[in-house]
Coordinates of C-alpha atoms in Angstrom, one line a residue:
Chain A
M1 CA 33.5 13.7 -0.5
S2 CA 33.1 16.3 -3.1
K3 CA 31.0 14.0 -5.2
T4 CA 28.7 13.5 -2.2
W5 CA 28.3 17.3 -1.7
L6 CA 27.5 17.5 -5.4
A7 CA 24.8 14.8 -4.9
V8 CA 23.4 16.8 -1.9
G9 CA 23.4 19.9 -4.1
V10 CA 21.4 17.9 -6.7
H11 CA 18.9 16.9 -4.1
L12 CA 18.4 20.5 -2.9
V13 CA 18.1 21.9 -6.4
L14 CA 15.5 19.2 -7.3
M15 CA 13.5 19.9 -4.1
V16 CA 13.4 23.6 -4.9
M17 CA 12.4 22.9 -8.4
V18 CA 9.4 20.9 -7.1
L19 CA 8.5 23.7 -4.7
V20 CA 8.9 26.8 -6.8
P21 CA 6.3 26.4 -9.7
P22 CA 3.2 25.8 -7.4
L23 CA 4.4 28.7 -5.1
F24 CA 4.7 30.9 -8.1
V25 CA 1.2 30.1 -9.3
R26 CA -0.2 30.7 -5.8
A27 CA 1.6 34.0 -5.5
T28 CA 0.7 35.4 -9.0
G29 CA -2.5 33.6 -10.1
T30 CA -6.1 34.7 -10.3
T31 CA -8.5 33.2 -7.7
V32 CA -11.3 31.1 -9.2
Y33 CA -14.1 29.3 -7.2
L34 CA -15.6 26.2 -8.9
E35 CA -18.4 23.9 -7.8
T36 CA -17.1 20.3 -7.2
E37 CA -18.1 16.8 -8.3
K38 CA -17.2 13.1 -7.9
M39 CA -14.8 11.8 -5.3
D40 CA -12.7 8.8 -4.2
P41 CA -10.3 8.7 -1.3
R42 CA -6.7 7.2 -1.1
S43 CA -3.3 7.7 -2.7
L44 CA -0.2 5.6 -3.0
F45 CA 2.6 7.3 -1.0
R46 CA 0.5 10.4 0.0
G47 CA -2.3 9.1 2.1
H48 CA -5.9 10.3 2.3
F49 CA -7.3 12.7 -0.3
V50 CA -10.5 13.8 -2.0
I51 CA -10.8 13.2 -5.8
L52 CA -12.4 16.3 -7.4
G53 CA -14.3 16.7 -10.6
Y54 CA -15.9 20.0 -11.5
T55 CA -19.6 20.7 -12.4
E56 CA -18.6 23.3 -15.0
A57 CA -16.5 20.7 -16.9
Q58 CA -19.2 18.1 -17.4
G59 CA -20.6 17.5 -20.9
I60 CA -18.9 20.4 -22.5
L61 CA -16.8 18.8 -25.2
S62 CA -18.2 18.3 -28.7
A63 CA -17.6 14.8 -30.2
E64 CA -15.1 16.2 -32.7
M65 CA -13.1 18.1 -30.0
S66 CA -13.1 15.0 -27.7
Q67 CA -11.8 12.8 -30.5
R68 CA -9.1 15.2 -31.5
S69 CA -8.0 15.7 -28.0
R70 CA -7.7 11.9 -27.5
E71 CA -6.0 11.2 -30.8
T72 CA -3.4 14.0 -30.6
G73 CA -3.0 14.0 -26.8
K74 CA -3.6 17.8 -26.9
A75 CA -4.7 19.6 -23.8
V76 CA -8.2 21.0 -23.5
Y77 CA -8.4 24.7 -22.3
V78 CA -11.5 25.7 -20.3
T79 CA -12.3 29.4 -19.8
V80 CA -14.4 30.3 -16.8
T81 CA -15.5 33.5 -15.0
T82 CA -13.8 34.8 -11.9
E83 CA -17.1 35.3 -10.0
R84 CA -18.1 32.9 -7.1
P85 CA -18.8 30.2 -8.2
G86 CA -17.2 30.5 -11.7
R87 CA -19.2 29.8 -14.8
L88 CA -18.1 28.2 -18.1
V89 CA -17.3 30.8 -20.9
A90 CA -15.6 28.6 -23.5
V91 CA -13.7 25.4 -24.2
G92 CA -11.1 24.8 -26.9
L93 CA -7.9 23.1 -27.9
E94 CA -5.8 26.2 -28.1
P95 CA -4.8 28.6 -25.1
P96 CA -7.5 31.3 -25.0
E97 CA -7.2 35.1 -25.1
L98 CA -8.5 36.1 -21.7
E99 CA -10.7 39.1 -21.1
D100 CA -11.3 40.9 -17.8
G101 CA -13.2 38.7 -15.3
Q102 CA -12.0 35.5 -16.9
A103 CA -9.5 32.8 -16.0
C104 CA -8.5 29.5 -17.8
L105 CA -7.6 25.9 -16.7
T106 CA -5.7 23.2 -18.6
G107 CA -7.6 19.8 -18.7
R108 CA -8.0 16.8 -20.8
A109 CA -10.9 14.8 -22.3
R110 CA -12.1 12.1 -19.8
G111 CA -12.1 8.6 -21.4
W112 CA -14.5 8.4 -24.4
G113 CA -16.9 10.9 -22.9
D114 CA -17.7 14.6 -23.4
S115 CA -16.4 15.9 -20.0
V116 CA -13.1 17.4 -19.0
D117 CA -10.8 16.6 -16.1
F118 CA -8.3 19.0 -14.6
P119 CA -5.3 16.9 -13.5
Q120 CA -3.5 19.8 -11.7
I121 CA -6.5 20.3 -9.4
A122 CA -8.0 16.9 -9.2
Q123 CA -6.8 15.9 -5.8
Y124 CA -7.1 17.5 -2.3
F125 CA -5.1 15.9 0.5
A126 CA -6.7 15.9 3.9
P127 CA -6.9 13.7 7.1
R128 CA -9.4 10.8 6.8
K129 CA -12.2 12.4 8.8
E130 CA -11.9 15.7 7.1
A131 CA -11.8 14.0 3.6
Q132 CA -15.1 12.1 4.6
V133 CA -16.8 15.4 5.5
F134 CA -15.8 16.9 2.1
E135 CA -17.2 13.8 0.4
R136 CA -20.6 14.4 2.1
L137 CA -20.6 18.1 1.0
R138 CA -19.5 17.6 -2.6
G139 CA -21.4 19.3 -5.4
K140 CA -23.0 22.6 -5.2
D141 CA -22.4 23.0 -1.4
L142 CA -18.6 22.7 -1.8
L143 CA -16.5 25.1 -3.7
A144 CA -12.8 24.7 -4.7
R145 CA -10.6 27.7 -4.2
I146 CA -8.1 27.7 -7.1
K147 CA -5.3 30.0 -8.3
T148 CA -4.6 29.9 -12.0
T149 CA -2.2 31.8 -14.2
S150 CA -2.7 33.4 -17.6
G151 CA -0.9 30.3 -19.1
C152 CA -3.8 28.2 -17.5
N153 CA -1.6 26.5 -14.9
A154 CA -3.6 25.9 -11.7
V155 CA -3.1 25.1 -8.1
L156 CA -5.8 24.0 -5.7
Q157 CA -5.7 26.1 -2.6
G158 CA -8.5 24.7 -0.5
L159 CA -12.1 23.6 -0.3
E160 CA -14.8 25.7 1.4
P161 CA -18.5 25.7 1.9
R162 CA -20.7 27.7 -0.6
Chain B
M1 CA 39.5 -29.3 7.5
N2 CA 39.5 -25.6 8.2
A3 CA 41.1 -23.1 5.9
Q4 CA 44.1 -22.6 8.1
K5 CA 44.9 -26.3 8.2
A6 CA 44.4 -26.5 4.4
L7 CA 46.9 -23.7 3.8
E8 CA 49.4 -25.3 6.1
H9 CA 48.9 -28.7 4.3
W10 CA 49.5 -27.1 0.9
R11 CA 52.5 -25.2 2.2
Q12 CA 54.1 -28.4 3.6
R13 CA 53.5 -30.2 0.3
G14 CA 55.2 -27.3 -1.5
L15 CA 52.0 -26.3 -3.4
L16 CA 52.0 -22.8 -1.9
T17 CA 55.0 -20.6 -1.1
E18 CA 55.4 -18.9 2.3
E19 CA 54.6 -15.5 0.7
K20 CA 51.4 -16.8 -0.9
V21 CA 50.3 -18.4 2.4
R22 CA 50.7 -15.0 4.1
E23 CA 48.8 -13.3 1.3
L24 CA 45.9 -15.9 1.5
E25 CA 45.8 -15.6 5.3
A26 CA 45.5 -11.9 5.1
S27 CA 42.7 -12.3 2.6
L28 CA 40.9 -14.6 5.0
R29 CA 41.3 -12.1 7.9
N30 CA 39.7 -9.4 5.7
L31 CA 36.9 -11.8 5.0
E32 CA 36.3 -12.4 8.7
E33 CA 36.4 -8.7 9.4
D34 CA 33.9 -8.2 6.5
G35 CA 31.3 -10.4 8.2
P36 CA 30.6 -8.1 11.2
S37 CA 30.9 -5.0 9.1
R38 CA 28.2 -6.2 6.8
G39 CA 26.0 -6.8 9.9
I40 CA 26.7 -3.2 11.0
I41 CA 25.7 -1.9 7.6
I42 CA 22.6 -4.0 7.5
F43 CA 21.5 -3.0 11.0
A44 CA 22.3 0.6 10.4
S45 CA 20.5 0.7 7.1
V46 CA 17.3 -0.9 8.7
G47 CA 17.6 1.5 11.6
A48 CA 17.9 4.5 9.1
V49 CA 14.8 3.4 7.3
L50 CA 12.8 3.0 10.6
V51 CA 14.0 6.4 11.9
G52 CA 13.2 8.1 8.5
L53 CA 9.7 6.6 8.4
G54 CA 9.0 7.5 12.0
I55 CA 10.0 11.1 11.5
L56 CA 8.1 11.5 8.4
L57 CA 4.9 9.8 9.7
F58 CA 5.1 12.1 12.8
I59 CA 5.3 15.1 10.6
G60 CA 2.7 13.9 8.2
S61 CA 0.1 13.5 11.0
N62 CA 0.9 16.7 12.9
W63 CA 1.3 19.5 10.4
R64 CA -2.3 20.3 9.4
A65 CA -2.0 23.7 11.1
M66 CA 1.0 24.8 9.1
G67 CA 1.0 26.6 5.7
P68 CA 2.8 25.5 2.6
I69 CA 5.9 27.5 3.2
P70 CA 6.5 26.4 6.8
R71 CA 5.9 22.8 5.7
G72 CA 8.4 23.1 2.9
T73 CA 10.9 24.7 5.2
L74 CA 10.4 21.9 7.8
L75 CA 11.1 19.3 5.1
L76 CA 14.3 21.0 3.9
A77 CA 15.4 21.4 7.6
I78 CA 15.0 17.7 8.3
Y79 CA 17.0 16.8 5.2
A80 CA 19.7 19.3 6.2
A81 CA 19.8 17.7 9.7
I82 CA 20.3 14.3 8.3
V83 CA 23.0 15.4 5.9
A84 CA 24.8 17.1 8.8
G85 CA 24.6 13.9 10.8
A86 CA 26.0 11.8 8.0
W87 CA 28.8 14.3 7.5
G88 CA 29.5 14.4 11.2
L89 CA 29.7 10.7 11.5
Q90 CA 32.0 10.4 8.5
R91 CA 34.4 13.0 9.9
R92 CA 34.6 11.1 13.2
G93 CA 35.5 7.9 11.3
Y94 CA 32.1 6.0 11.7
E95 CA 32.3 5.1 8.0
R96 CA 29.6 2.3 8.0
L97 CA 27.1 4.2 10.1
A98 CA 27.7 7.3 8.1
E99 CA 26.9 5.2 4.9
A100 CA 23.5 4.3 6.4
V101 CA 22.8 7.9 7.2
W102 CA 23.7 9.1 3.7
F103 CA 21.2 6.4 2.5
L104 CA 18.6 7.8 4.9
A105 CA 19.3 11.3 3.4
T106 CA 18.3 9.9 0.0
L107 CA 15.2 8.2 1.4
S108 CA 14.3 11.5 3.1
F109 CA 14.8 13.4 -0.2
G110 CA 12.3 11.0 -1.9
A111 CA 9.8 11.4 0.9
N112 CA 10.1 15.2 0.7
I113 CA 9.3 15.1 -3.0
F114 CA 6.1 13.3 -2.3
F115 CA 5.3 15.5 0.8
L116 CA 5.8 18.6 -1.4
G117 CA 3.4 16.9 -3.9
Q118 CA 0.9 16.5 -1.1
I119 CA 1.2 20.1 0.1
F120 CA 0.3 21.4 -3.4
N121 CA -2.3 18.6 -4.2
F122 CA -0.3 17.4 -7.2
T123 CA -2.0 14.9 -9.5
L124 CA -2.3 11.3 -8.3
T125 CA -0.1 9.6 -10.8
F126 CA 2.6 12.2 -10.2
W127 CA 5.2 10.7 -12.5
Q128 CA 7.6 13.5 -11.9
G129 CA 7.9 12.3 -8.3
P130 CA 9.6 8.9 -9.0
L131 CA 11.6 10.6 -11.8
V132 CA 13.0 13.3 -9.5
W133 CA 13.6 10.7 -6.8
L134 CA 15.4 8.5 -9.2
I135 CA 17.7 11.3 -10.3
G136 CA 18.5 11.9 -6.6
V137 CA 19.2 8.2 -6.0
L138 CA 21.5 8.1 -9.1
A139 CA 23.4 11.2 -7.9
M140 CA 23.9 9.9 -4.4
G141 CA 24.7 6.3 -5.7
F142 CA 27.3 7.8 -8.1
A143 CA 28.9 9.6 -5.2
R144 CA 28.8 6.8 -2.6
G145 CA 29.2 3.8 -5.1
K146 CA 27.0 1.4 -3.0
A147 CA 24.8 -1.3 -4.7
I148 CA 21.8 -0.4 -2.4
Y149 CA 21.2 2.7 -4.5
G150 CA 20.9 0.4 -7.6
H151 CA 18.3 -1.7 -5.9
V152 CA 16.3 1.4 -5.0
A153 CA 16.7 3.0 -8.4
M154 CA 15.1 0.2 -10.4
P155 CA 11.6 0.2 -8.9
L156 CA 11.6 4.0 -9.1
L157 CA 12.4 3.7 -12.8
L158 CA 9.6 1.2 -13.3
L159 CA 7.1 3.5 -11.4
F160 CA 8.2 6.5 -13.4
L161 CA 7.8 4.6 -16.7
G162 CA 4.5 3.1 -15.6
W163 CA 2.9 6.4 -14.6
L164 CA 4.3 8.5 -17.5
G165 CA 1.4 9.2 -19.7
G166 CA -0.5 6.3 -18.1
G167 CA -3.9 6.1 -16.5
A168 CA -6.1 9.1 -15.8
G169 CA -4.9 8.8 -12.2
W170 CA -8.2 9.8 -10.7
F171 CA -8.8 6.7 -8.7
T172 CA -6.8 4.4 -6.5
D173 CA -6.9 1.6 -9.1
D174 CA -5.5 3.9 -11.7
Q175 CA -2.2 4.1 -9.7
F176 CA -1.5 0.5 -10.5
E177 CA -3.1 0.4 -13.9
F178 CA 0.3 0.0 -15.5
L179 CA 0.7 -3.3 -13.8
W180 CA -2.3 -5.0 -15.3
T181 CA -3.4 -3.5 -18.6
G182 CA -2.3 -3.7 -22.2
R183 CA -1.7 0.1 -22.2
G184 CA 0.8 -0.2 -19.3
L185 CA 4.0 -2.1 -18.8
L186 CA 2.6 -5.6 -18.2
P187 CA 3.1 -6.9 -21.8
L188 CA 6.5 -5.4 -22.0
F189 CA 8.0 -6.5 -18.6
P190 CA 10.1 -9.3 -20.2
T191 CA 11.3 -6.8 -22.9
I192 CA 12.2 -4.2 -20.3
G193 CA 13.9 -7.0 -18.2
A194 CA 16.0 -8.0 -21.3
G195 CA 16.9 -4.3 -21.7
L196 CA 17.9 -4.2 -18.0
L197 CA 20.1 -7.3 -18.4
G198 CA 21.8 -5.6 -21.3
M199 CA 22.3 -2.5 -19.2
A200 CA 23.8 -4.6 -16.3
L201 CA 26.3 -6.2 -18.7
L202 CA 27.3 -2.8 -20.1
L203 CA 27.6 -1.3 -16.6
R204 CA 30.2 -3.9 -15.7
C205 CA 32.7 -2.0 -17.9
H206 CA 32.1 1.4 -16.3
T207 CA 33.4 1.6 -12.7
S208 CA 31.7 4.9 -11.9
W209 CA 28.2 3.4 -12.5
A210 CA 29.1 -0.1 -11.4
F211 CA 26.8 0.5 -8.3
L212 CA 23.8 0.1 -10.5
E213 CA 24.9 -3.4 -11.9
R214 CA 23.6 -5.6 -9.2
G215 CA 20.2 -3.9 -8.9
T216 CA 19.8 -3.7 -12.6
R217 CA 20.6 -7.4 -13.0
A218 CA 18.4 -8.5 -10.2
W219 CA 15.4 -6.6 -11.5
G220 CA 16.2 -7.7 -15.1
V221 CA 16.2 -11.4 -14.0
L222 CA 12.9 -10.9 -12.1
L223 CA 11.2 -9.1 -15.0
V224 CA 12.2 -11.8 -17.4
A225 CA 11.8 -14.9 -15.3
V226 CA 8.4 -14.3 -13.7
P227 CA 6.4 -13.4 -16.8
F228 CA 8.1 -16.1 -18.9
L229 CA 7.1 -18.7 -16.2
V230 CA 3.6 -17.4 -15.8
A231 CA 3.2 -17.5 -19.6
T232 CA 3.7 -21.3 -19.5
I233 CA 0.5 -21.8 -17.5
D234 CA -1.9 -21.6 -20.4
G235 CA -2.4 -20.1 -23.8
E236 CA -5.1 -17.9 -22.5
V237 CA -2.7 -16.5 -19.9
V238 CA -0.4 -15.6 -22.7
E239 CA -3.1 -13.8 -24.5
D240 CA -4.3 -11.9 -21.4
M241 CA -0.8 -10.9 -20.3
F242 CA 0.7 -9.9 -23.7
E243 CA -2.2 -8.2 -25.4
I244 CA -0.7 -4.8 -26.1
A245 CA -2.1 -1.4 -27.2
W246 CA 1.1 -0.3 -28.9
T247 CA 1.1 3.3 -27.5
P248 CA 4.0 5.6 -28.4
K249 CA 5.4 5.0 -24.9
Q250 CA 5.4 1.2 -25.5
W251 CA 7.2 1.6 -28.8
A252 CA 9.8 3.8 -27.2
L253 CA 10.4 1.2 -24.4
V254 CA 10.7 -1.6 -27.1
V255 CA 13.3 0.5 -29.1
A256 CA 15.3 1.4 -25.9
S257 CA 15.3 -2.2 -24.7
V258 CA 16.4 -3.6 -28.2
L259 CA 19.2 -0.9 -28.3
L260 CA 20.5 -1.9 -24.8
V261 CA 20.5 -5.6 -25.7
A262 CA 22.2 -4.9 -29.0
A263 CA 24.8 -2.7 -27.3
A264 CA 25.5 -5.4 -24.7
L265 CA 25.9 -8.0 -27.4
V266 CA 28.5 -5.8 -29.2
F267 CA 30.2 -3.8 -26.5
A268 CA 29.9 -5.7 -23.1
G269 CA 32.8 -8.1 -23.8
L270 CA 30.7 -11.3 -23.6
R271 CA 33.3 -14.0 -24.3
S272 CA 31.1 -17.1 -24.7
S273 CA 28.7 -17.5 -27.7
L274 CA 26.3 -19.2 -25.3
S275 CA 25.9 -16.1 -23.1
R276 CA 25.3 -14.0 -26.3
G277 CA 22.8 -16.5 -27.6
V278 CA 20.9 -16.7 -24.3
L279 CA 20.7 -12.9 -24.1
A280 CA 19.5 -12.7 -27.7
A281 CA 17.0 -15.5 -27.3
V282 CA 15.5 -13.9 -24.1
A283 CA 15.1 -10.6 -26.0
A284 CA 13.7 -12.3 -29.1
L285 CA 11.1 -14.2 -27.0
A286 CA 10.3 -11.1 -25.0
L287 CA 9.7 -9.2 -28.2
A288 CA 7.7 -12.0 -29.9
L289 CA 5.2 -12.6 -27.0
P290 CA 3.2 -9.3 -27.5
F291 CA 2.9 -10.2 -31.2
L292 CA 2.1 -13.9 -30.5
G293 CA -0.4 -13.0 -27.8
S294 CA -3.5 -13.1 -29.9
A295 CA -2.3 -16.1 -32.0
V296 CA -1.8 -18.3 -28.8
D297 CA -5.1 -20.1 -28.0
G298 CA -5.6 -22.7 -25.3
L299 CA -3.0 -25.5 -25.3
G300 CA -2.4 -25.5 -29.1
W301 CA 1.1 -25.8 -30.8
P302 CA 2.1 -22.1 -30.5
F303 CA 1.7 -22.4 -26.8
F304 CA 3.8 -25.5 -26.6
L305 CA 6.4 -23.8 -28.7
I306 CA 6.6 -21.0 -26.1
V307 CA 6.9 -23.6 -23.3
L308 CA 9.7 -25.4 -25.1
V309 CA 11.6 -22.1 -25.6
V310 CA 11.3 -21.2 -22.0
F311 CA 12.4 -24.7 -21.0
A312 CA 15.4 -24.4 -23.3
L313 CA 16.3 -21.0 -21.9
A314 CA 16.1 -22.2 -18.3
L315 CA 18.4 -25.1 -19.2
A316 CA 20.8 -22.8 -21.0
T317 CA 20.8 -20.5 -17.9
V318 CA 21.8 -23.5 -15.7
W319 CA 24.6 -24.4 -18.2
L320 CA 25.7 -20.7 -18.4
G321 CA 25.8 -20.5 -14.6
L322 CA 28.0 -23.6 -14.6
Q323 CA 30.3 -22.4 -17.4
A324 CA 30.7 -18.9 -15.9
S325 CA 31.0 -20.3 -12.3
E326 CA 28.1 -18.1 -11.3
P327 CA 26.1 -19.7 -8.5
K328 CA 23.3 -17.2 -8.6
L329 CA 22.7 -17.8 -12.3
L330 CA 22.8 -21.5 -11.7
N331 CA 20.2 -21.1 -8.9
V332 CA 17.9 -18.9 -11.1
G333 CA 18.1 -21.5 -13.8
M334 CA 17.4 -24.5 -11.5
A335 CA 14.5 -22.6 -9.8
S336 CA 13.0 -21.7 -13.2
L337 CA 13.3 -25.3 -14.3
A338 CA 11.6 -26.6 -11.1
I339 CA 8.7 -24.1 -11.3
L340 CA 8.3 -24.8 -15.1
I341 CA 8.0 -28.6 -14.5
L342 CA 5.5 -28.1 -11.7
I343 CA 3.4 -25.7 -13.8
Q344 CA 3.3 -28.2 -16.6
Y345 CA 2.5 -31.0 -14.4
F346 CA -0.5 -29.3 -12.8
A347 CA -1.7 -27.8 -16.2
L348 CA -1.7 -31.2 -17.9
S349 CA -2.7 -33.4 -15.1
A350 CA -5.8 -31.3 -14.5
H351 CA -7.0 -32.6 -18.0
L352 CA -6.0 -36.2 -17.5
F353 CA -6.6 -37.2 -13.8
H354 CA -9.4 -37.3 -11.2
G355 CA -9.0 -34.2 -8.9
S356 CA -7.8 -36.1 -5.8
L357 CA -5.1 -38.0 -7.9
V358 CA -3.7 -34.7 -9.1
F359 CA -2.9 -33.8 -5.5
V360 CA -1.5 -37.3 -4.6
F361 CA 0.7 -37.4 -7.7
G362 CA 1.4 -33.7 -7.5
G363 CA 2.8 -34.1 -4.0
L364 CA 5.0 -37.0 -5.1
V365 CA 6.2 -35.1 -8.2
L366 CA 7.0 -32.1 -6.0
M367 CA 9.0 -34.3 -3.5
A368 CA 10.8 -36.1 -6.3
L369 CA 11.5 -32.9 -8.1
A370 CA 12.9 -31.3 -5.0
Y371 CA 15.2 -34.3 -4.4
F372 CA 16.6 -34.4 -7.9
M373 CA 16.9 -30.7 -8.2
E374 CA 18.8 -30.4 -4.9
R375 CA 21.1 -33.3 -6.0
A376 CA 21.8 -31.8 -9.4
R377 CA 22.4 -28.3 -7.8
R378 CA 24.8 -29.7 -5.2
R379 CA 26.7 -31.6 -7.9
L380 CA 26.9 -28.6 -10.2
L381 CA 28.0 -26.3 -7.3
S382 CA 30.7 -28.7 -6.2
R383 CA 31.9 -29.1 -9.8
M384 CA 32.1 -25.2 -9.9
Q385 CA 34.2 -25.2 -6.7
D386 CA 36.5 -28.0 -8.1
R387 CA 37.0 -25.9 -11.1
S388 CA 37.8 -22.7 -9.1
A389 CA 40.4 -24.8 -7.0
Q390 CA 41.9 -26.1 -10.2
A391 CA 42.2 -22.6 -11.6
L392 CA 43.9 -21.5 -8.4
R393 CA 46.3 -24.5 -8.6
E394 CA 47.1 -23.6 -12.2
A395 CA 47.7 -20.0 -11.4
E396 CA 50.1 -21.1 -8.6
S397 CA 52.0 -23.4 -10.8

């Protein structure tokens, strides 16, 4: 029976490990609002969701940066302002030194193109009808409310009208 | 003649002692008691799955008004309630039902991981999810020692490997990308299967992890047999299936699988050279197919070479099943042979006959094949039983 309690302990530790990092980002991160883009709605295991791309991350990579990111698998760091909605400040392959009024997000080059995707904040889970409403609103009229840390880790808190 | 009469017959003829008859009767009684208990375990396990799904679906569709912390707390509370239920049942002596509820706790743990992922909008190909669930399954399997945990662990392992560094994960299709692209697991399924077979053989020697053996072996056989048989359809199929991008992950999987097979050949205590040969040949063909993929075109000689090797492997599997008195191995070999012959019939006859004749002769071939396969299978199984009986007699004498 002691082995079984050990297994239960492993389960609890793992669940807490999944729970803590995003809660930490939500509690300590800076709030950023970004205009949203493309969408698509369904996930294995987790039901309905909205796929999110971000306007400020479109067409921002140079050909050289895009190729290096793909070849090395290195993350892309995007710096934005903390105003509502946020605006692009810079993009690079190294973590940025942030100034006041700035925040950063970790992303990666999309396919062979010059745009950046942010895997950490790319999905928003919602009931089907709510997800369909968000799909109609996408773009300038729909802002994503994001918390991001100085290490560029981000959590998507919600979606709201402009 | 039933077993009781047979025992009495052997006792009267002096082939079995009184003591041995009592021992064998006790063994039969245990077997009879085991029947209903297996039924209880199966019903309880299915019930556990249904209860778990029902609770989680109810929560999933009714918690929109709750924030992340209440949702997380609710998930932990449900898990705690299930664990308390399992413990309570075990203390009261309901061992089999308790086992099902411990299994439900492991399912609930996995569902919680993905619910937590949903609460915080984790990325779509959330590879950490299957990995964390797999660790939880292994922990509980190690504690409870039941084969069902091995059967759950293997698909989780494949999902984790498939999603790790895989597709962009933006769209629904990307979640299954690893099943059908050269950058995913598709060209390496037989290689991974050979590695799993090696692992299953190694696990036989370690009692603590023996719960994984059956699941590992079953998934290994599936991952080897299905792609090998599909590859015998046509050279273009080989090219499509085994074209590979050779990403670092794919190299790592090849190395891990080769190491597992090599370790099994050396340390798993395989007594017959045939079993070692079959395992090595399966691994060699699995490794060769991604390299051969582009060289195999249409129905040329490299393709026929592949068909011949697969045919030889299926025959060797039948023979191995017979030698080792393993009915499951025998059945896998026979089924593979039957499918292989059918595939070759339809592939070749499409080029040679008029369309309607293909169906007429196809039906006849199918019936004849079924007849001969069933006869051969029965004969081999009966020979296996005779051999077991002879071994028993020898042990007695």
